[in-house]
Every structure is written in C-alpha cells, then in structure tokens.
mmCIF file of C-alpha atoms in Angstrom:
data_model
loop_
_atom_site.group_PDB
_atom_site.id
_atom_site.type_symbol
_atom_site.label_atom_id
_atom_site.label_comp_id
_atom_site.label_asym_id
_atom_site.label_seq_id
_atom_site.Cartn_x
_atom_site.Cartn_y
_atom_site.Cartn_z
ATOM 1 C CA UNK A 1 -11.064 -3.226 28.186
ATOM 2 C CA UNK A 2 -11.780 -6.555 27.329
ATOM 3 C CA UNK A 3 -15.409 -7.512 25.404
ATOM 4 C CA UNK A 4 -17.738 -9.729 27.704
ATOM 5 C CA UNK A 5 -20.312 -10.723 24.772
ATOM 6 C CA UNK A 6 -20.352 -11.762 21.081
ATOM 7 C CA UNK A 7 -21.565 -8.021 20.047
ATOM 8 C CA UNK A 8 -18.714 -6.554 22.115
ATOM 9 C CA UNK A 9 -16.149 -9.101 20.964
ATOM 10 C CA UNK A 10 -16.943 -7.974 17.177
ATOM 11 C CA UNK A 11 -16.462 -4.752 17.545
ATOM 12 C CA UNK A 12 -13.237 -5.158 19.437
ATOM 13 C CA UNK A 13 -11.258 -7.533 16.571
ATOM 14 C CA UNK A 14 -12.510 -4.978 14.200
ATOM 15 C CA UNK A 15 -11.174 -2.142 16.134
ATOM 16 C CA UNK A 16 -8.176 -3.972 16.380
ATOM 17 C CA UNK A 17 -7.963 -5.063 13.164
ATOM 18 C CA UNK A 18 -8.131 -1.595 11.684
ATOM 19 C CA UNK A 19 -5.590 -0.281 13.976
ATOM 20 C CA UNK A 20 -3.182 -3.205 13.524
ATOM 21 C CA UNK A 21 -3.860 -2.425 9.418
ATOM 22 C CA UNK A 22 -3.366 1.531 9.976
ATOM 23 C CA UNK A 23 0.266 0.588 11.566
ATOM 24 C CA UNK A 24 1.145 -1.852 9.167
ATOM 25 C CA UNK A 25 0.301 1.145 6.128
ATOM 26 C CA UNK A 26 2.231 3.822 8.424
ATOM 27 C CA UNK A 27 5.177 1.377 8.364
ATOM 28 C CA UNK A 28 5.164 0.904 12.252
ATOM 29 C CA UNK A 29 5.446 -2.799 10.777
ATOM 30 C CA UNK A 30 7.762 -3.295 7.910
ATOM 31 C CA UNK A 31 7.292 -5.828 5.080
ATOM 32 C CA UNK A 32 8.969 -8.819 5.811
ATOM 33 C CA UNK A 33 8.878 -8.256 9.506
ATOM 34 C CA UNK A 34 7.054 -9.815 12.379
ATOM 35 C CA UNK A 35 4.038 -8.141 14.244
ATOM 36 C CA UNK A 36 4.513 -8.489 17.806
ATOM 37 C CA UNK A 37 3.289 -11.799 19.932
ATOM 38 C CA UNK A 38 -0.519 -12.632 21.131
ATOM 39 C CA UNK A 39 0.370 -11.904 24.386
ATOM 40 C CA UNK A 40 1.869 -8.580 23.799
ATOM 41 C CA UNK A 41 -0.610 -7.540 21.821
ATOM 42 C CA UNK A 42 -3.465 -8.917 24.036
ATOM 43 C CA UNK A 43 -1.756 -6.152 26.817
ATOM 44 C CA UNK A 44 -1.354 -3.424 24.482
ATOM 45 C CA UNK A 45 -4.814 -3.689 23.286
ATOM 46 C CA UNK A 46 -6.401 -4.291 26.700
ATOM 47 C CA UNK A 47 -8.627 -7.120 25.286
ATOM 48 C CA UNK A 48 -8.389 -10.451 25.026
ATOM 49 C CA UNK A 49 -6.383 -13.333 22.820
ATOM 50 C CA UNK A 50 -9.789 -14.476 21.383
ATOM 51 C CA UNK A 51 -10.230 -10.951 20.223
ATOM 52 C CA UNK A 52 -6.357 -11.164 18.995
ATOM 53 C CA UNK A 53 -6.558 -13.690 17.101
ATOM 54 C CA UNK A 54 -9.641 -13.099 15.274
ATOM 55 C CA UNK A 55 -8.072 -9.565 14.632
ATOM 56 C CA UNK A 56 -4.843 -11.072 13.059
ATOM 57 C CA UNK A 57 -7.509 -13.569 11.489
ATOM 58 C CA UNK A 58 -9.076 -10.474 9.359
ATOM 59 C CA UNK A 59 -5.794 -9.157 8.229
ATOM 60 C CA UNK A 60 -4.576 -12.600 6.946
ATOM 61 C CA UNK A 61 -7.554 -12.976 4.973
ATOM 62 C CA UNK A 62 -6.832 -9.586 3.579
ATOM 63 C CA UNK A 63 -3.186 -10.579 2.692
ATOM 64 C CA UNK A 64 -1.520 -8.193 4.890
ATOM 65 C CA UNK A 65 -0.284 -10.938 7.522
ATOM 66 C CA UNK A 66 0.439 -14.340 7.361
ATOM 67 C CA UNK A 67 1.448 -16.790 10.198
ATOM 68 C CA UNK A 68 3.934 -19.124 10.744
ATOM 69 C CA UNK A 69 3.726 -21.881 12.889
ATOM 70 C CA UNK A 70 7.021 -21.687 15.322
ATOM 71 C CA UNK A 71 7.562 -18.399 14.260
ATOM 72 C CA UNK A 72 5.249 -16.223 14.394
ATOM 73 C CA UNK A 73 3.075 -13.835 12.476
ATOM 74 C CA UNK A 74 4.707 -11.881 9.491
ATOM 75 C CA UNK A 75 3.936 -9.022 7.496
ATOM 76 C CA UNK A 76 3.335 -9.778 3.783
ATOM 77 C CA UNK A 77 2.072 -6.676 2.538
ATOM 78 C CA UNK A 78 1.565 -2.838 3.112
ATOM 79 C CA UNK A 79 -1.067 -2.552 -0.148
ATOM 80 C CA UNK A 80 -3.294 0.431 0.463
ATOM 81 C CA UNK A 81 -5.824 -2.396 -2.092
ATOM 82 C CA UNK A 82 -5.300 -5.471 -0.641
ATOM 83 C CA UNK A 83 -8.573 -5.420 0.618
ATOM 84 C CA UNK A 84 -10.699 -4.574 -2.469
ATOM 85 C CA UNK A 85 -10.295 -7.836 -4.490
ATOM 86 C CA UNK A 86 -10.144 -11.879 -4.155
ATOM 87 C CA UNK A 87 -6.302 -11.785 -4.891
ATOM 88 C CA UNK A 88 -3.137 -11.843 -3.197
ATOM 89 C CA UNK A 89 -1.431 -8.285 -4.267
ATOM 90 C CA UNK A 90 1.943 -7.774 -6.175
ATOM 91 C CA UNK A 91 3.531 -6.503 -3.487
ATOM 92 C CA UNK A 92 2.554 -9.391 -1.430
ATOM 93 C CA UNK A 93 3.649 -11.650 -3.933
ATOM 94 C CA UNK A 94 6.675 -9.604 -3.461
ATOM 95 C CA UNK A 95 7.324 -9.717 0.101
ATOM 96 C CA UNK A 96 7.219 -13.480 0.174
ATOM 97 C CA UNK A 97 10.751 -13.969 -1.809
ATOM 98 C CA UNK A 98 12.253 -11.420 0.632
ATOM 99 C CA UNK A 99 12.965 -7.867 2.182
ATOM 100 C CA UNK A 100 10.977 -5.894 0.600
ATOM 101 C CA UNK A 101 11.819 -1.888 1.244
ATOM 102 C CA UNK A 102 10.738 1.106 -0.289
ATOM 103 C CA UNK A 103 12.492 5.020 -0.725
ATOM 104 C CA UNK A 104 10.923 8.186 -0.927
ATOM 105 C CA UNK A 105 12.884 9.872 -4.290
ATOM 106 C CA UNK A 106 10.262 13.395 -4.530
ATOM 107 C CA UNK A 107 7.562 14.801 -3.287
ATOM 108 C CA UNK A 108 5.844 18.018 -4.702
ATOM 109 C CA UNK A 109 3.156 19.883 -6.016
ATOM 110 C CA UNK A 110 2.841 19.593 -9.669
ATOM 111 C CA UNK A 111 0.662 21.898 -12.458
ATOM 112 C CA UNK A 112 -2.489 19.204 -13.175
ATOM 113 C CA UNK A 113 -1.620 17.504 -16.151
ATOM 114 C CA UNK A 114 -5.313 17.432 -19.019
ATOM 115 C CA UNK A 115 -3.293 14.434 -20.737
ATOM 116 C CA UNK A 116 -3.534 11.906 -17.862
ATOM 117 C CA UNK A 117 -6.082 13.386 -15.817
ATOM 118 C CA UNK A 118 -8.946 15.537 -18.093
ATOM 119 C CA UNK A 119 -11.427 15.471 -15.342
ATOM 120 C CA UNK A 120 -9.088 16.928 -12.852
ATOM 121 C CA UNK A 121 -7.131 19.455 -15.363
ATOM 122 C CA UNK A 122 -7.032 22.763 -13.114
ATOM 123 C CA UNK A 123 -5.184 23.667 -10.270
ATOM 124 C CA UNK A 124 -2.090 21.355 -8.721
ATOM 125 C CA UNK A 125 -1.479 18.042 -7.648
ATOM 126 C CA UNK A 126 0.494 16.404 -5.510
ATOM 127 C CA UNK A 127 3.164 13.622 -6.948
ATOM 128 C CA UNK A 128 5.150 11.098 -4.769
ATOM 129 C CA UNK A 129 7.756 9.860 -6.508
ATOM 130 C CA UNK A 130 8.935 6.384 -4.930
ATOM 131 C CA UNK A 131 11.523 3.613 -5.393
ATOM 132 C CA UNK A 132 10.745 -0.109 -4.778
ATOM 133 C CA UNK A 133 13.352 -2.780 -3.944
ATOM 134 C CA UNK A 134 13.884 -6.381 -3.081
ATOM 135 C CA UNK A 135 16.912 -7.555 -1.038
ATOM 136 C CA UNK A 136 18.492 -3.979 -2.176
ATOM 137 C CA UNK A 137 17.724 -4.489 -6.083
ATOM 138 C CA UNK A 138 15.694 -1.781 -7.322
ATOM 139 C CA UNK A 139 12.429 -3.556 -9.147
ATOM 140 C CA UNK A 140 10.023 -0.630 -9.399
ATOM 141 C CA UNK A 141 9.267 2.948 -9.466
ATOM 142 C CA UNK A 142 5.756 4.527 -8.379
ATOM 143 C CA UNK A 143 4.436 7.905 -9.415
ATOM 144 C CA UNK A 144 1.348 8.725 -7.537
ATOM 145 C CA UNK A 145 -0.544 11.712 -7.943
ATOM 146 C CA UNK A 146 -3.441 12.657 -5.779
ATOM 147 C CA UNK A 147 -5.280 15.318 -7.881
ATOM 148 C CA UNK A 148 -7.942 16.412 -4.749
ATOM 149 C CA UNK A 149 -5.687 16.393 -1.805
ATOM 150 C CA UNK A 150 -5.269 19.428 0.899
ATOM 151 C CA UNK A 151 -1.539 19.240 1.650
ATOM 152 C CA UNK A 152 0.493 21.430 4.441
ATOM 153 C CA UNK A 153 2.307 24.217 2.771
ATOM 154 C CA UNK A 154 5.332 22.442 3.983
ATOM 155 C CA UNK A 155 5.740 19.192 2.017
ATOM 156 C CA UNK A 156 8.387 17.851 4.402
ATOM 157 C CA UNK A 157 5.668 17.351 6.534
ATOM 158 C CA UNK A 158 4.767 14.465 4.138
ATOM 159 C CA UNK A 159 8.126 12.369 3.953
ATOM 160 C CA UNK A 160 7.115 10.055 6.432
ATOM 161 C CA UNK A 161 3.569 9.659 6.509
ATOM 162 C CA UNK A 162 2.362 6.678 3.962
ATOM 163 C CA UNK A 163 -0.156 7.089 1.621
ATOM 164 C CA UNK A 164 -3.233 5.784 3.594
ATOM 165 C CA UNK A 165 -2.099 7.862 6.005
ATOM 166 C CA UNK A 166 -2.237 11.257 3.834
ATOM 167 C CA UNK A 167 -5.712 9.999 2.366
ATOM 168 C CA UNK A 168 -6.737 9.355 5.597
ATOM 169 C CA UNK A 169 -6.621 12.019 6.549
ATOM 170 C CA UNK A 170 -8.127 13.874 4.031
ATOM 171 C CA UNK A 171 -11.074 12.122 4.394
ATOM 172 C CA UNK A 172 -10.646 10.200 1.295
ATOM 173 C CA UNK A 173 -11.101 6.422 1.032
ATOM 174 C CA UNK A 174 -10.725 4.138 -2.402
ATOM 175 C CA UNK A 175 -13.027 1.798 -2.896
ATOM 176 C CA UNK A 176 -12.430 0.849 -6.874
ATOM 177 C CA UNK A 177 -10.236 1.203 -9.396
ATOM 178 C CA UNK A 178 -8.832 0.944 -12.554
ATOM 179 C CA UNK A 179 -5.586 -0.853 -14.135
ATOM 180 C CA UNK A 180 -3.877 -0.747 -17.778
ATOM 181 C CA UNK A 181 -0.497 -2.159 -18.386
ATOM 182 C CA UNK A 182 1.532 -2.051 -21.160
ATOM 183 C CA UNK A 183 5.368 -2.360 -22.044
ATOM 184 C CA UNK A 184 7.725 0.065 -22.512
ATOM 185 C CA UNK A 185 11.231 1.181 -23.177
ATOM 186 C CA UNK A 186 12.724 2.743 -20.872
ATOM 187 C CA UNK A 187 14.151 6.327 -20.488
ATOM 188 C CA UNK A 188 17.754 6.574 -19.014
ATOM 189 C CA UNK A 189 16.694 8.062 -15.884
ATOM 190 C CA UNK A 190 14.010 5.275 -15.516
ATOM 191 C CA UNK A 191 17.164 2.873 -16.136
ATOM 192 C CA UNK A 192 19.451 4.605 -13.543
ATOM 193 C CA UNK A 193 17.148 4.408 -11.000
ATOM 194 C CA UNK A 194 16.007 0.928 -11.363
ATOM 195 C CA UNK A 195 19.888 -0.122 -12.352
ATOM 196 C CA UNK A 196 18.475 -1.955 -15.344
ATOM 197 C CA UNK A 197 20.315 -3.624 -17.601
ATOM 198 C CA UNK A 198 17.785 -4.021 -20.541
ATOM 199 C CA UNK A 199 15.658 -1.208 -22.010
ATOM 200 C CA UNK A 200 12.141 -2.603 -21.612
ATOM 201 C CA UNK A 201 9.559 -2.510 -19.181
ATOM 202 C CA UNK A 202 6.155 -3.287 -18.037
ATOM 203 C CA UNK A 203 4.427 -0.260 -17.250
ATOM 204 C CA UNK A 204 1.015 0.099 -15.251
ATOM 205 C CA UNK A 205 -1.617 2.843 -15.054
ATOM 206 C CA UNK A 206 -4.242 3.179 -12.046
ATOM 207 C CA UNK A 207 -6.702 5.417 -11.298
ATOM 208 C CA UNK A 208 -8.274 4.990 -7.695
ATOM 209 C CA UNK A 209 -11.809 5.720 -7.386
ATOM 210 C CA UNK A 210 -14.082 6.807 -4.112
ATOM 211 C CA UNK A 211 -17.631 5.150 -3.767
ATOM 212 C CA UNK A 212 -18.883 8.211 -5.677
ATOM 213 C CA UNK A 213 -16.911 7.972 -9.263
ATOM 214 C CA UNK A 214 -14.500 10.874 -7.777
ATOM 215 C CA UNK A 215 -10.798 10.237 -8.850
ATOM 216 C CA UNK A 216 -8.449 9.707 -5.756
ATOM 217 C CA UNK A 217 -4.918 8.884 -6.789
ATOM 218 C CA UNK A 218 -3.993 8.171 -10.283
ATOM 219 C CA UNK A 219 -0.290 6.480 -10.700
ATOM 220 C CA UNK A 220 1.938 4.963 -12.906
ATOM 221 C CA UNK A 221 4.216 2.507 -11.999
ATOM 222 C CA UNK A 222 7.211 1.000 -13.800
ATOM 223 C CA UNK A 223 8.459 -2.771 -13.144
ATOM 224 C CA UNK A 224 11.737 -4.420 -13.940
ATOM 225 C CA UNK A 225 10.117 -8.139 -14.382
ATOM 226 C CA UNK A 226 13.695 -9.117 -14.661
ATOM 227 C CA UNK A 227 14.233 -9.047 -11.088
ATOM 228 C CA UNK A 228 10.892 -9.989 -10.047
ATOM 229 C CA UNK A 229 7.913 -11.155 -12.306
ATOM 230 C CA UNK A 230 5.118 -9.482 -12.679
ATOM 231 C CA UNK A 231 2.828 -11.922 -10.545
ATOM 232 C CA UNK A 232 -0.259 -12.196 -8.716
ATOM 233 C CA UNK A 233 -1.796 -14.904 -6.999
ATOM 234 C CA UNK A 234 -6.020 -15.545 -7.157
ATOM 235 C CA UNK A 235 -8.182 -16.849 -5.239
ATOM 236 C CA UNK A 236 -11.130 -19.435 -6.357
ATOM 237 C CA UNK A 237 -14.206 -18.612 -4.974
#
C-alpha cells in the first residue's frame, strides 16, 4: 500500500528499511552481492520508489548498503553493530576488497564459564563457533556465546538462522558494548583453521550489552591481519 502523506511515507521507509536490514542479517542478501532493483522492490513492497529510496538511503548511512552508479546497490555488510556507532564496521571494511563468506564450524550448549563471564556463571550457554573468509582465505574465527538465550532442544534448528535472527527472537536487542583486543599466539587448531602461516594473532573480546546493563552475547574473535588488516574506517562528525 503505498503512503499518501509525509507521516505515512516515514513510517513506510522505516518499515522497509528494517525489513530490508532483517534480510540482509538472515543472509537473504549475501555480502558482496546486490539487493534487488528500485523497481522490484517498489512491487514487492507495495509502496512507492520515494519510499525505496529513502529506505536504501537509511541502510547506506548505516553501512550495510552502498550504491553504485551503473550498477546498482551492493551489500557491504551483515554487522549485527553497524548501527550503534559513527564508523564503518570491520566487516564492512571487509566486504569492500571482495567476497566475503562465512561457515558455521559448531554450535552447542556449553557449561557457563565464571572466568569470562562472572555475572552469568550458572547454568549453560550457547556457543557458535564460526569461520570467516575472503575470496576463500580463511581471515577469522568468531566464538559467540549468548549466556541468556532460550534455545530449541534441537540445535540444528539453529544452523541457519543468523544471529539477529536468534536474538530476535528472543526478545533481546544490543544496544552497547564493549571491546578489548590484544595479540596472541596462536594454538594449532586456531592455525589449521585459519591456514596460517605465522603464529600470532590479534585477538578481540566483546561483550554486548541491552539498554538495561544485562549481558547479551559475549565473543571472542581471532584475526589473521596477514590476510586482511585489522581496519576500520570513521566518520568526522
């Protein structure tokens, strides 16, 4: 249905917006890819191209989509944080030199661990084990743990569903968090799966908060800056 007045038309691009965002996290849009045309999307959506555009407008300014004149409009990023600071993410950094892909290595429930996580020390957690790569060549591993998430007694559920998607629906939504990096030497089975051929790493800790302190999703991530730099691009404001 297509918005007749300025109130209307907001709501609409922002509707759009967040459902063009929830299929770009789900992976309905890969990295790398293009999103379809104005004109498709216009009769998908049932609205029309002003709305479009302004939608796409909101997710380029979030650094999930950028356009190219003559080509069209590409997907730069599938960042669950994109959205929570003035900076263009890693992993859109990333998917501007190439294809970027990711693989699913584990997913199971896990004992809580008081080391990383002494607030959230009882019980299980989940853990998502995944692999990162660019043009085929692994570049990072990602260990996310989501300490206060109702999972499906069957995990396999889970293989395909992103992320967002499992926080989602959950009910759970990040709004801060918290990053410490520091380097590392690898183990061999951090070396086997990123291929690497040198024993040191940078290694990065974040813990994802909700708008009431409550931890989220706590990972650790594990970078081969050999293959691709550790970079991120910021905005002046």
């Amino acid at each position: 249905m297509k918005g007749n007045d300025s109130m209307g038309t907001k709501i609409l691009y922002q509707k759009v917006a967040a459902d063009l965002k929830r299929r770009i996290l789900d992976g309905d849009y890969e990295v790398g890819g293009l999103i379809p045309s104005e004109g498709e999307l216009e009769r998908y959506y049932q609205v029309s191209k002003i709305t479009i555009r302004k939608a796409v407008e909101v997710l380029v300014s979030e650094g999930y989509l950028e356009k190219k004149s003559g080509i069209g409009t590409r997907v730069i990023s599938n960042d669950l944080f994109n959205k929570l600071t003035q900076t263009q993410s890693f992993t859109a950094t990333v998917g501007q030199q190439g294809k970027l892909t990711k693989e699913l290595i584990k997913i199971e429930r896990v004992p809580a661990v008081p080391a990383l996580l002494p607030s959230e020390s009882q019980g299980t957690m989940l853990r998502i084990k995944r692999r990162y790569l660019l043009d085929g060549k692994p570049f990072a591993v990602v260990d996310h743990y989501l300490p206060n998430t109702l999972v499906p007694t069957k995990l396999t559920a889970l293989r395909h569903r992103s992320l967002y998607k499992i926080l989602q629906e959950n009910g759970q939504t990040i709004t801060h968090f918290q990053d410490k990096f520091s380097a590392v030497t690898l183990a061999d089975s951090e070396r086997a799966l990123l291929e690497s051929q040198t024993p040191l790493a940078i290694r990065r800790e974040r813990k994802g908060y909700d708008g009431h302190q409550r931890l989220v999703e706590f990972s650790i991530a594990t970078y081969q800056t050999d293959v691709v730099p550790y970079q991120i691009n910021y905005d002046v404001l």
